[in-house]
Coordinates of C-alpha atoms and ligand atoms in Angstrom, one line a residue:
M103 CA -20.0 70.7 10.0
A104 CA -16.4 70.0 11.0
I105 CA -14.4 68.3 8.2
S106 CA -11.7 66.0 9.1
Q107 CA -8.5 66.1 7.0
D108 CA -9.1 62.8 5.1
Q109 CA -12.8 63.1 4.6
P110 CA -12.6 64.3 0.9
L111 CA -10.2 61.5 0.1
H112 CA -12.3 59.0 2.0
L113 CA -15.4 59.9 0.0
L114 CA -13.4 59.9 -3.2
N115 CA -12.3 56.3 -2.4
T116 CA -15.6 54.9 -1.1
V117 CA -18.3 56.7 -3.1
F118 CA -16.5 57.3 -6.4
G119 CA -14.1 54.4 -6.2
Y120 CA -11.1 56.4 -7.3
P121 CA -7.8 56.0 -5.5
A122 CA -6.4 59.6 -5.7
F123 CA -7.3 63.1 -6.7
R124 CA -6.3 64.4 -10.1
G125 CA -4.4 67.7 -10.4
A126 CA -5.9 70.5 -8.4
Q127 CA -9.1 68.7 -7.5
R128 CA -8.1 68.3 -3.8
E129 CA -7.2 72.0 -3.4
I130 CA -10.4 73.1 -5.1
V131 CA -12.6 70.8 -3.0
E132 CA -11.1 72.0 0.2
H133 CA -11.4 75.6 -0.8
V134 CA -15.1 75.3 -1.7
V135 CA -15.9 73.1 1.4
A136 CA -14.4 75.9 3.5
G137 CA -16.8 78.4 1.9
G138 CA -14.6 80.0 -0.7
D139 CA -15.6 81.0 -4.2
A140 CA -13.7 79.5 -7.1
L141 CA -13.1 79.8 -10.8
V142 CA -12.0 76.5 -12.2
L143 CA -10.4 76.2 -15.7
M144 CA -9.8 72.6 -16.7
P145 CA -9.7 71.0 -20.1
T146 CA -12.6 68.8 -21.2
G147 CA -12.2 65.4 -19.4
G148 CA -10.0 67.0 -16.7
G149 CA -12.4 66.1 -13.9
K150 CA -14.4 69.2 -13.2
S151 CA -17.5 67.5 -11.9
L152 CA -15.8 66.1 -8.7
C153 CA -14.8 69.7 -7.8
Y154 CA -18.4 70.4 -6.9
Q155 CA -19.8 66.9 -6.3
L156 CA -17.5 66.2 -3.4
P157 CA -18.2 69.6 -1.7
A158 CA -21.8 68.8 -2.2
L159 CA -21.4 65.7 -0.1
L160 CA -19.3 67.5 2.5
R161 CA -21.3 70.6 3.1
D162 CA -24.7 70.8 4.7
G163 CA -27.6 71.2 2.4
T164 CA -28.1 70.8 -1.3
A165 CA -25.7 71.9 -4.0
L166 CA -27.4 73.6 -6.9
V167 CA -25.7 72.8 -10.2
I168 CA -26.5 75.2 -13.0
S169 CA -26.0 73.8 -16.5
P170 CA -27.4 74.7 -19.9
L171 CA -27.2 71.1 -21.0
I172 CA -30.7 69.9 -20.3
A173 CA -30.3 66.8 -22.4
L174 CA -27.5 65.6 -20.2
M175 CA -29.0 66.1 -16.8
Q176 CA -30.8 62.9 -16.7
D177 CA -27.7 60.8 -17.4
Q178 CA -25.6 62.8 -14.9
V179 CA -28.2 62.2 -12.2
A180 CA -28.5 58.5 -13.1
A181 CA -24.7 58.2 -12.8
L182 CA -24.8 59.8 -9.3
R183 CA -27.6 57.6 -8.1
Q184 CA -25.6 54.6 -9.2
L185 CA -23.0 55.8 -6.7
G186 CA -25.6 56.2 -4.0
V187 CA -25.7 60.0 -4.1
R188 CA -29.0 61.7 -3.6
A189 CA -29.4 63.7 -6.9
A190 CA -32.3 65.1 -8.9
F191 CA -32.8 67.6 -11.7
L192 CA -35.3 70.3 -12.7
N193 CA -35.8 71.2 -16.3
S194 CA -38.5 71.5 -18.9
T195 CA -38.5 67.8 -19.7
L196 CA -40.3 67.0 -16.4
D197 CA -44.0 66.9 -15.8
A198 CA -45.7 68.8 -13.0
R199 CA -45.7 65.8 -10.7
E200 CA -42.0 65.2 -11.1
V201 CA -41.2 68.9 -10.6
A202 CA -43.2 68.9 -7.3
A203 CA -41.4 65.8 -6.1
A204 CA -37.9 67.4 -6.7
E205 CA -39.0 70.6 -5.1
R206 CA -40.3 68.8 -2.1
A207 CA -37.0 66.9 -1.8
L208 CA -35.1 70.1 -1.9
R209 CA -37.2 71.8 0.8
E210 CA -36.9 68.7 3.0
G211 CA -33.1 68.6 2.7
A212 CA -33.3 65.2 1.1
L213 CA -31.0 66.0 -1.8
D214 CA -27.2 66.2 -2.1
L215 CA -27.3 67.7 -5.6
L216 CA -30.0 69.4 -7.7
Y217 CA -29.2 70.1 -11.4
V218 CA -31.2 73.1 -12.7
A219 CA -31.4 74.9 -16.1
P220 CA -30.3 78.6 -15.7
E221 CA -33.6 80.0 -17.0
R222 CA -35.5 78.0 -14.3
L223 CA -33.2 78.9 -11.5
V224 CA -33.8 82.7 -11.9
M225 CA -37.6 82.4 -11.8
P226 CA -39.1 84.2 -8.8
R227 CA -40.8 81.0 -7.6
M228 CA -37.5 79.1 -7.7
L229 CA -35.6 81.8 -5.8
E230 CA -38.3 81.9 -3.2
L231 CA -38.0 78.1 -2.8
L232 CA -34.2 78.5 -2.4
E233 CA -34.8 81.0 0.4
H234 CA -36.6 78.3 2.3
S235 CA -34.1 75.6 1.6
R236 CA -30.6 74.9 2.8
I237 CA -28.1 75.6 0.0
A238 CA -24.6 74.0 0.2
L239 CA -23.2 75.8 -2.8
F240 CA -23.9 77.0 -6.3
A241 CA -21.9 75.3 -9.1
I242 CA -22.0 77.2 -12.4
D243 CA -21.0 74.8 -15.1
E244 CA -20.0 75.9 -18.6
A245 CA -19.4 79.3 -17.2
H246 CA -18.1 80.6 -20.5
C247 CA -21.7 80.8 -21.6
V248 CA -21.7 84.3 -20.0
S249 CA -19.3 85.5 -22.7
Q250 CA -21.0 87.4 -25.4
W251 CA -18.1 87.0 -27.8
G252 CA -18.0 83.2 -27.4
H253 CA -20.1 80.9 -29.6
D254 CA -21.9 79.4 -26.7
F255 CA -23.5 82.6 -25.3
R256 CA -26.6 82.1 -23.2
P257 CA -28.4 85.3 -22.2
E258 CA -29.9 83.6 -19.1
Y259 CA -26.4 83.3 -17.8
L260 CA -26.1 87.0 -17.4
Q261 CA -28.8 86.9 -14.7
L262 CA -26.8 84.5 -12.5
S263 CA -25.0 87.4 -10.8
L264 CA -28.2 87.8 -8.7
L265 CA -27.2 84.6 -6.9
H266 CA -24.5 86.5 -5.2
E267 CA -26.9 89.3 -4.3
R268 CA -29.6 87.0 -2.9
F269 CA -27.3 84.4 -1.3
P270 CA -24.1 86.2 -0.4
E271 CA -23.0 83.6 2.1
V272 CA -23.3 80.6 -0.2
P273 CA -20.0 79.7 -2.0
R274 CA -20.0 79.6 -5.8
I275 CA -17.8 77.6 -8.1
A276 CA -17.7 78.5 -11.8
L277 CA -16.2 75.9 -14.2
T278 CA -15.2 76.0 -17.8
A279 CA -12.9 74.4 -20.4
T280 CA -12.5 77.7 -22.2
A281 CA -9.2 79.1 -21.2
D282 CA -8.5 82.4 -22.9
L283 CA -8.0 85.5 -20.9
Q284 CA -10.9 87.5 -22.3
T285 CA -13.4 84.8 -21.3
R286 CA -11.9 84.6 -17.8
V287 CA -12.2 88.3 -17.3
E288 CA -15.8 88.2 -18.5
I289 CA -16.8 85.3 -16.2
R290 CA -15.4 87.2 -13.2
Q291 CA -17.2 90.4 -14.1
R292 CA -20.5 89.1 -15.1
L293 CA -20.9 86.6 -12.4
A294 CA -19.6 88.9 -9.7
L295 CA -16.7 86.5 -9.0
E296 CA -14.0 89.2 -8.6
G297 CA -12.9 87.7 -5.3
A298 CA -12.9 84.1 -6.4
R299 CA -9.7 82.1 -6.3
E300 CA -8.6 80.9 -9.7
F301 CA -7.5 77.3 -10.4
V302 CA -5.9 76.8 -13.8
S303 CA -5.0 73.3 -14.8
S304 CA -2.6 72.3 -17.6
F305 CA -4.6 72.0 -20.8
D306 CA -2.6 69.0 -22.0
R307 CA -4.5 65.9 -22.8
P308 CA -1.7 63.4 -22.9
N309 CA -3.8 60.4 -23.9
I310 CA -5.0 62.1 -27.1
R311 CA -2.7 61.4 -30.2
Y312 CA -2.8 64.2 -32.7
T313 CA -2.5 63.4 -36.4
I314 CA -3.0 65.6 -39.4
V315 CA -2.7 64.0 -42.8
D316 CA -2.5 65.3 -46.3
K317 CA -6.0 65.2 -47.9
Q318 CA -6.0 62.8 -50.9
D319 CA -9.3 60.9 -51.0
A320 CA -10.7 62.0 -47.7
R321 CA -13.5 59.5 -47.4
Q322 CA -11.3 56.5 -48.1
Q323 CA -8.6 57.9 -45.8
L324 CA -11.3 58.2 -43.1
L325 CA -12.5 54.7 -43.7
R326 CA -9.0 53.2 -43.5
F327 CA -8.4 55.1 -40.3
I328 CA -11.6 53.8 -38.7
R329 CA -11.0 50.2 -39.9
E330 CA -7.4 50.1 -38.9
A331 CA -7.4 51.9 -35.6
H332 CA -11.0 52.0 -34.3
A333 CA -13.2 49.3 -35.7
G334 CA -16.4 49.0 -33.6
E335 CA -15.5 51.9 -31.4
A336 CA -17.4 55.2 -30.7
G337 CA -16.2 58.3 -32.5
I338 CA -17.2 61.7 -33.9
V339 CA -16.6 62.8 -37.5
Y340 CA -16.8 66.6 -38.0
C341 CA -17.8 68.1 -41.4
L342 CA -18.4 71.7 -42.3
S343 CA -21.8 71.5 -44.0
R344 CA -25.0 69.7 -43.4
K345 CA -25.0 68.2 -46.8
K346 CA -21.6 66.7 -46.3
V347 CA -22.7 65.3 -43.0
D348 CA -25.7 63.5 -44.6
E349 CA -23.6 62.2 -47.5
T350 CA -20.7 61.0 -45.4
A351 CA -23.0 59.3 -42.9
A352 CA -24.8 57.5 -45.7
W353 CA -21.6 56.4 -47.3
L354 CA -20.1 55.1 -44.0
I355 CA -23.3 53.1 -43.4
E356 CA -22.8 51.5 -46.9
Q357 CA -19.3 50.6 -45.8
K358 CA -20.8 48.8 -42.7
V359 CA -19.8 51.4 -40.2
S360 CA -22.6 52.2 -37.6
A361 CA -22.8 55.9 -38.4
L362 CA -25.5 58.4 -37.6
P363 CA -25.9 62.0 -38.8
Y364 CA -26.4 65.1 -36.6
H365 CA -26.9 68.7 -37.7
A366 CA -29.1 71.7 -36.9
G367 CA -31.1 71.2 -40.1
M368 CA -32.5 67.9 -39.1
D369 CA -35.9 67.2 -37.6
A370 CA -35.6 67.9 -33.9
A371 CA -36.9 64.5 -32.8
M372 CA -34.5 62.6 -35.0
R373 CA -31.6 64.7 -33.8
T374 CA -32.4 64.1 -30.1
D375 CA -32.8 60.4 -30.9
N376 CA -29.4 60.2 -32.6
Q377 CA -27.7 62.0 -29.8
A378 CA -29.3 59.6 -27.3
R379 CA -28.2 56.6 -29.3
F380 CA -24.7 57.9 -29.5
Q381 CA -24.6 58.5 -25.8
R382 CA -26.2 55.1 -24.8
E383 CA -25.2 52.6 -27.4
E384 CA -21.7 51.4 -27.9
G385 CA -19.6 51.8 -31.0
I386 CA -21.6 54.5 -32.8
V387 CA -19.8 56.9 -35.2
M388 CA -21.5 60.3 -35.1
V389 CA -21.1 62.3 -38.3
A390 CA -21.9 65.9 -37.4
T391 CA -21.5 69.6 -37.9
I392 CA -20.2 71.6 -34.9
A393 CA -23.8 71.9 -33.8
F394 CA -23.0 68.6 -32.1
G395 CA -20.7 68.8 -29.2
M396 CA -21.4 71.0 -26.2
G397 CA -22.6 68.7 -23.6
I398 CA -21.4 65.4 -25.0
D399 CA -19.8 63.9 -21.9
K400 CA -19.6 60.4 -23.2
P401 CA -16.2 59.3 -21.7
D402 CA -15.4 56.5 -24.1
V403 CA -15.3 58.4 -27.4
R404 CA -12.2 56.8 -28.9
F405 CA -11.6 59.2 -31.8
V406 CA -12.6 62.6 -33.2
A407 CA -12.0 63.0 -37.0
H408 CA -12.1 66.2 -39.0
L409 CA -12.9 66.0 -42.7
D410 CA -12.8 69.8 -42.9
L411 CA -10.6 72.4 -41.3
P412 CA -12.1 74.0 -38.2
K413 CA -12.1 77.8 -37.8
S414 CA -9.5 78.1 -35.1
I415 CA -7.2 76.3 -32.7
E416 CA -9.8 76.9 -30.0
G417 CA -12.4 75.2 -32.1
Y418 CA -10.1 72.3 -33.0
Y419 CA -9.0 71.8 -29.3
Q420 CA -12.6 71.9 -28.0
E421 CA -13.8 69.4 -30.6
T422 CA -10.9 67.0 -30.3
G423 CA -11.2 67.3 -26.5
R424 CA -14.3 65.2 -26.7
A425 CA -12.1 62.2 -27.4
G426 CA -10.8 60.0 -24.5
R427 CA -12.3 61.8 -21.5
D428 CA -11.9 58.5 -19.6
G429 CA -8.1 59.0 -19.9
E430 CA -7.6 55.9 -22.2
A431 CA -5.8 56.2 -25.5
A432 CA -7.7 58.2 -28.1
D433 CA -7.1 59.8 -31.5
A434 CA -7.6 63.3 -32.9
W435 CA -7.3 62.8 -36.7
M436 CA -7.7 65.4 -39.5
T437 CA -7.3 65.4 -43.2
Y438 CA -6.4 68.8 -44.6
G439 CA -5.7 70.2 -48.1
L440 CA -5.6 73.3 -50.1
G441 CA -9.3 73.3 -50.7
D442 CA -9.8 73.7 -46.9
V443 CA -7.7 76.8 -46.8
V444 CA -9.4 78.3 -49.8
Q445 CA -12.8 77.5 -48.3
Q446 CA -12.1 79.0 -44.8
R447 CA -10.6 82.1 -46.3
R448 CA -13.7 82.6 -48.5
M449 CA -16.0 82.1 -45.6
I450 CA -14.2 84.9 -43.7
D451 CA -14.1 87.1 -46.7
Q452 CA -17.7 86.8 -47.4
S453 CA -18.9 87.0 -43.8
E454 CA -21.0 89.9 -42.6
G455 CA -18.7 90.7 -39.7
S456 CA -16.8 93.9 -39.1
E457 CA -13.3 94.6 -40.3
E458 CA -12.0 93.8 -36.8
Y459 CA -13.9 90.5 -36.8
R460 CA -12.4 89.6 -40.1
R461 CA -8.9 90.5 -39.0
V462 CA -9.2 88.3 -35.9
S463 CA -10.7 85.5 -37.9
F464 CA -7.8 85.5 -40.4
A465 CA -5.3 85.6 -37.6
K466 CA -7.0 82.6 -35.9
L467 CA -7.0 80.7 -39.2
E468 CA -3.3 81.5 -39.7
A469 CA -2.5 80.0 -36.3
L470 CA -4.4 76.9 -37.1
L471 CA -2.6 76.6 -40.5
G472 CA 0.7 76.9 -38.6
L473 CA -0.3 73.8 -36.6
C474 CA -1.2 71.9 -39.7
E475 CA 2.0 72.7 -41.5
T476 CA 4.5 72.4 -38.6
A477 CA 7.2 69.8 -38.8
G478 CA 7.6 70.0 -35.0
C479 CA 5.5 68.5 -32.2
R480 CA 1.8 69.3 -32.6
R481 CA 1.2 69.3 -28.9
V482 CA 4.0 71.8 -28.2
R483 CA 2.3 74.0 -30.8
L484 CA -1.1 73.6 -29.3
L485 CA -0.1 74.2 -25.7
D486 CA 2.0 77.1 -26.7
Y487 CA -1.1 78.7 -28.2
F488 CA -2.8 78.5 -24.8
G489 CA 0.3 80.0 -23.2
E490 CA 1.7 76.8 -21.8
A491 CA 5.3 75.7 -22.5
S492 CA 6.1 72.0 -23.0
A493 CA 8.6 69.5 -24.6
P494 CA 8.0 67.3 -27.6
C495 CA 5.4 64.7 -26.6
G496 CA 6.1 61.5 -28.4
N497 CA 2.4 61.0 -29.0
C498 CA 1.7 62.9 -32.2
D499 CA 2.3 62.1 -35.8
N500 CA 5.3 64.4 -36.1
C501 CA 7.0 63.0 -33.0
L502 CA 6.3 59.4 -34.0
E503 CA 7.3 59.8 -37.6
P504 CA 9.2 63.1 -38.1
P505 CA 8.3 64.6 -41.5
Q506 CA 11.1 65.1 -44.0
T507 CA 11.7 68.4 -45.6
W508 CA 13.0 69.1 -49.0
D509 CA 14.4 72.0 -50.8
A510 CA 11.4 73.3 -52.8
T511 CA 13.0 76.5 -54.0
D512 CA 13.0 75.5 -57.6
A513 CA 9.5 74.0 -57.5
A514 CA 8.1 77.0 -55.8
R515 CA 9.6 79.3 -58.4
K516 CA 8.1 77.2 -61.2
A517 CA 4.7 77.3 -59.5
L518 CA 4.7 81.0 -59.0
S519 CA 5.9 81.6 -62.5
C520 CA 3.1 79.4 -63.8
I521 CA 0.5 81.5 -61.9
F522 CA 2.0 84.6 -63.4
R523 CA 2.2 83.4 -67.0
T524 CA -1.3 82.2 -67.0
G525 CA -2.6 85.6 -65.9
Q526 CA -3.4 84.8 -62.2
R527 CA -6.8 83.6 -63.0
F528 CA -6.7 79.8 -62.4
G529 CA -7.0 77.5 -59.4
S530 CA -4.3 74.9 -58.5
R531 CA -5.9 72.0 -60.6
H532 CA -5.4 73.7 -63.9
L533 CA -2.0 75.1 -62.9
I534 CA -0.8 71.6 -62.1
D535 CA -2.0 70.4 -65.5
V536 CA 0.0 73.2 -67.2
L537 CA 3.1 72.5 -65.1
R538 CA 2.9 68.7 -65.8
G539 CA 2.3 69.3 -69.5
Q540 CA -1.2 67.7 -69.6
A541 CA -3.1 68.3 -72.8
T542 CA -6.5 68.9 -71.3
D543 CA -9.4 70.7 -73.0
R544 CA -8.8 73.7 -70.8
V545 CA -5.2 73.9 -71.7
A546 CA -6.2 73.8 -75.4
Q547 CA -8.9 76.4 -74.9
W548 CA -6.5 78.9 -73.4
R549 CA -3.6 77.8 -75.6
H550 CA -1.5 77.2 -72.5
Q551 CA 0.6 74.6 -74.3
D552 CA 2.4 77.5 -76.0
L553 CA 3.6 79.0 -72.7
S554 CA 7.2 78.6 -71.5
V555 CA 6.0 77.1 -68.3
F556 CA 4.1 74.2 -70.0
G557 CA 5.5 70.9 -68.9
I558 CA 8.4 72.4 -66.8
G559 CA 7.2 70.5 -63.8
A560 CA 6.6 67.1 -65.4
D561 CA 9.2 65.4 -63.1
I562 CA 7.1 66.1 -60.0
D563 CA 4.0 64.1 -59.4
E564 CA 0.5 65.6 -59.0
A565 CA 0.2 65.0 -55.2
T566 CA 3.5 66.8 -54.5
W567 CA 2.4 69.7 -56.6
R568 CA -0.8 69.9 -54.6
D569 CA 1.4 70.1 -51.5
V570 CA 3.5 72.8 -53.0
F571 CA 0.5 75.0 -53.8
R572 CA -1.1 74.5 -50.4
Q573 CA 2.1 75.4 -48.7
L574 CA 2.6 78.4 -50.9
V575 CA -0.8 79.6 -49.8
T576 CA -0.2 78.9 -46.1
L577 CA 3.2 80.5 -46.3
G578 CA 1.5 83.6 -47.7
F579 CA 3.2 83.8 -51.1
V580 CA -0.1 83.1 -52.9
R581 CA -3.6 84.2 -52.0
P582 CA -6.8 82.7 -53.4
D583 CA -9.1 85.5 -54.8
H584 CA -12.7 84.7 -53.9
A585 CA -14.1 87.3 -56.2
A586 CA -12.6 85.2 -59.0
F587 CA -13.7 81.7 -57.9
G588 CA -10.5 81.0 -55.9
A589 CA -8.0 82.0 -58.6
L590 CA -4.5 82.0 -57.2
R591 CA -2.8 85.4 -57.1
L592 CA 0.8 86.3 -56.2
T593 CA 1.4 88.5 -53.2
E594 CA 4.2 91.0 -52.6
T595 CA 6.2 88.5 -50.6
S596 CA 6.5 86.1 -53.6
R597 CA 8.9 88.4 -55.5
P598 CA 12.2 87.2 -54.0
V599 CA 11.1 83.6 -54.4
L600 CA 10.2 84.2 -58.0
K601 CA 13.6 85.8 -58.5
G602 CA 15.3 82.8 -56.9
E603 CA 16.6 85.0 -54.0
Q604 CA 14.9 83.1 -51.2
R605 CA 15.3 79.4 -50.3
I606 CA 12.2 77.5 -49.4
D607 CA 12.0 74.2 -47.5
M608 CA 8.8 72.3 -47.5
R609 CA 7.6 69.3 -45.6
R610 CA 7.1 66.3 -47.6
L611 CA 3.6 65.1 -46.7
A612 CA 3.2 62.7 -49.6
L613 CA 5.8 60.4 -48.2
R614 CA 3.4 59.4 -45.5
K615 CA 0.8 58.2 -47.9
G616 CA -0.3 54.7 -47.1
K617 CA 1.5 54.6 -43.8
S618 CA -0.5 55.3 -40.8
A619 CA 1.0 56.6 -37.7
T620 CA -2.1 55.8 -35.7
V621 CA -2.4 52.1 -36.3
R622 CA -2.6 50.3 -33.1
R623 CA -4.7 47.8 -31.4
K624 CA -7.8 48.7 -29.5
A625 CA -6.7 50.3 -26.3
S626 CA -8.8 48.1 -24.1
A627 CA -7.6 44.8 -25.3
D628 CA -3.9 45.9 -25.5
G629 CA -1.5 43.2 -24.4
M630 CA -4.2 40.9 -23.1
S631 CA -4.1 37.1 -23.4
A632 CA -6.9 35.6 -25.6
A633 CA -8.6 34.3 -22.4
D634 CA -8.6 37.7 -20.8
A635 CA -9.9 39.3 -24.0
M636 CA -12.7 36.8 -24.0
L637 CA -13.5 37.6 -20.4
L638 CA -13.6 41.3 -21.3
E639 CA -16.1 40.6 -24.0
R640 CA -18.3 38.8 -21.6
L641 CA -18.1 41.6 -19.1
R642 CA -19.1 44.0 -21.8
T643 CA -22.1 42.0 -22.8
W644 CA -23.1 41.8 -19.1
R645 CA -22.7 45.6 -18.9
S646 CA -24.9 46.2 -22.0
E647 CA -27.6 44.0 -20.5
Q648 CA -27.5 46.0 -17.2
A649 CA -27.5 49.3 -19.1
R650 CA -30.5 48.2 -21.2
E651 CA -32.5 47.0 -18.1
Q652 CA -32.0 50.3 -16.2
S653 CA -32.1 52.4 -19.4
V654 CA -28.8 54.2 -18.6
P655 CA -25.7 54.5 -20.8
A656 CA -23.2 51.6 -20.4
Y657 CA -20.5 53.8 -18.9
V658 CA -22.8 54.7 -16.1
I659 CA -22.6 51.1 -14.9
F660 CA -18.8 50.8 -15.3
H661 CA -16.2 52.6 -17.4
D662 CA -14.2 50.7 -20.0
A663 CA -11.1 51.1 -17.9
T664 CA -12.8 49.4 -14.9
L665 CA -13.9 46.4 -17.0
S666 CA -10.4 46.0 -18.5
A667 CA -8.9 46.2 -15.0
I668 CA -11.3 43.4 -13.8
A669 CA -10.4 41.2 -16.8
A670 CA -6.7 41.7 -16.1
A671 CA -6.7 41.4 -12.3
H672 CA -8.8 38.2 -12.0
P673 CA -10.2 39.2 -8.6
R674 CA -10.8 36.1 -6.4
D675 CA -13.3 37.6 -4.0
I676 CA -15.3 40.7 -3.2
D677 CA -12.3 42.2 -1.3
D678 CA -10.1 41.9 -4.4
L679 CA -12.9 43.4 -6.5
S680 CA -13.2 46.4 -4.2
T681 CA -9.6 47.4 -4.8
I682 CA -10.3 48.1 -8.5
H683 CA -10.5 51.7 -9.7
G684 CA -14.1 52.8 -10.4
I685 CA -15.7 50.3 -8.0
G686 CA -17.0 52.3 -5.0
A687 CA -19.0 50.9 -2.0
K688 CA -22.4 51.3 -3.7
K689 CA -21.4 49.6 -6.9
L690 CA -19.7 46.8 -5.0
E691 CA -22.9 46.2 -3.1
R692 CA -25.0 46.4 -6.2
Y693 CA -22.9 44.4 -8.8
G694 CA -20.3 42.6 -6.7
Q695 CA -22.1 39.3 -6.6
A696 CA -23.0 39.3 -10.3
L697 CA -19.5 40.1 -11.3
M698 CA -18.0 37.4 -9.0
S699 CA -20.3 34.7 -10.4
L700 CA -19.5 35.8 -14.0
L701 CA -15.8 35.6 -13.1
R702 CA -16.1 32.1 -11.6
D703 CA -17.8 30.7 -14.7
Ligands
ADP299 P1 -14.9 67.4 -17.3 O1 -16.3 67.8 -16.7 O2 -13.8 68.2 -16.7 O3 -14.9 67.3 -18.7 P2 -15.5 65.0 -15.9 O4 -15.8 65.6 -14.5 O5 -16.6 64.5 -16.7 O6 -14.6 66.0 -16.7 O7 -14.4 63.8 -15.7 C1 -13.8 63.2 -16.8 C2 -13.6 61.7 -16.4 O8 -12.5 61.6 -15.5 C3 -14.8 61.1 -15.8 O9 -14.9 59.8 -16.4 C4 -14.5 60.9 -14.3 O10 -15.1 59.9 -13.8 C5 -12.9 60.8 -14.4 N1 -12.3 61.3 -13.2 C6 -12.4 62.5 -12.6 N2 -11.6 62.7 -11.5 C7 -11.0 61.5 -11.4 C8 -10.0 61.0 -10.4 N3 -9.6 61.7 -9.4 N4 -9.6 59.7 -10.6 C9 -10.0 59.0 -11.6 N5 -10.9 59.4 -12.5 C10 -11.4 60.6 -12.4
ZN300 ZN1 4.5 65.5 -30.3

């Protein structure tokens, strides 16, 4: 089929309702339409789907989309059908009759896209069916699943190289949001994509605001954050353990937040149910372990909060990347304290992994701690980690409210001295009591009131001391000893500090207490008149009704941004309406009248 120059853009406008391509989308689409293989690296929310959906419409035959995320296929297909695209899926959730119908449609050339689970695709029966069908392209989504070193490894993915052997003339496009070099190399090798052109996008997510706060009373801090910045909005709260997930979810519910728990220890049916509710209903806060995540493509997640420290910057970036995929303002918020550092170090120390594994894990943790402790722009630090240079962003806590530093040389010396004098066998809580001259039972038991360090730090408050100890650990002057219940021990590097030969500046986190850099109004209602805001609420209600009737998620009908644009633009007729982003021909035909009558009321 001959493709005219503007055909991709024309389809983007009319089918998807978007005015322009984003980043490298156009180049990728043209490359694949022309029959080339591609390896696409784009951050979560970057717009990967269009890179194969448009070629699927532009090339003859059916595009096969291989994805491990069975739970999502149904929603993805529903969203495409809303746009008038002929799509179907094949996975283990279908019964025999439904499978037969999809297979028939494939054979008859009645499908633009077919989503398939990898294990099903490589079955002899399926391959045989493909031989007798017309295949436009293979799109291999979540391509990093071939990497045996990654945490999403799927053995079935290794067999996908046979696609190249069986169908050498069909173009293949592999897509992932995992950017590191090792994974890239593995994808190329294992999928026989050596000759594929590589498209690497910027990994910046400018609409996400990064904030890392000093851990005080984590739950209350979280609740304040949700109430002040995200009341009634959808979000994800990550915790390290299943127990903490259950407890936090229950507590949030008591506080009238619509929270649901999710972790691998739950009954499978309940887990699936909670995920479906999060995906479909509005304003649900999912409290989860990292078992929840891959395959969450809900575009209107307004915040991702971490109550515990992730293992690495890769993990942090992947988890926070689930916020704001629709491009609207979103928050990545984390509380972090000394306890987190101690806990993560212990997990690595006690892991079964090899020496090499531990070394790499410690290095990754160090990099993440650097991000937590930096007084500079968080985004610059994050992007730098992925090999991308950038300038201060103006949309992170440190840019918005630059942290102050103070000369902590004397305090550091007192803290180190206190560790030494008490025999290097205590954690920070007791050490702080000694420094502040508190007559606790423990102090009495060890006769620490007799030490020269007792009470030498009474002029500094407890929260500041916690900061000092945490920074001493992250700066490497002190190491928690896990064999001794996290007792703090001095390292070699602490000597010059102890002797007063090295000056130490620390960031003053406690100053931020109470103030919140992230307080802002709901993005969608920003700067709207009361009348427009009311209209927006009515549009939302209408959308919820539509979603319920058709049993699809609300964003499949229209995204938040589209509803906000309608409320702000006051379209007078169908023509006006058609110029709004996110309203393509099919949706105009389907919902135009209903929207116009709602607007006229
Ligand atoms: P990814 O798979 O890379 O995480 P998606 O393909 O799900 O991202 O796209 C993320 C969001 O961006 C979706 O809501 C999608 O509709 C939107 N989007 C993608 N491309 C464009 C574009 N060119 N213009 C406007 N919105 C887009
Ligand atoms: Zn910044």
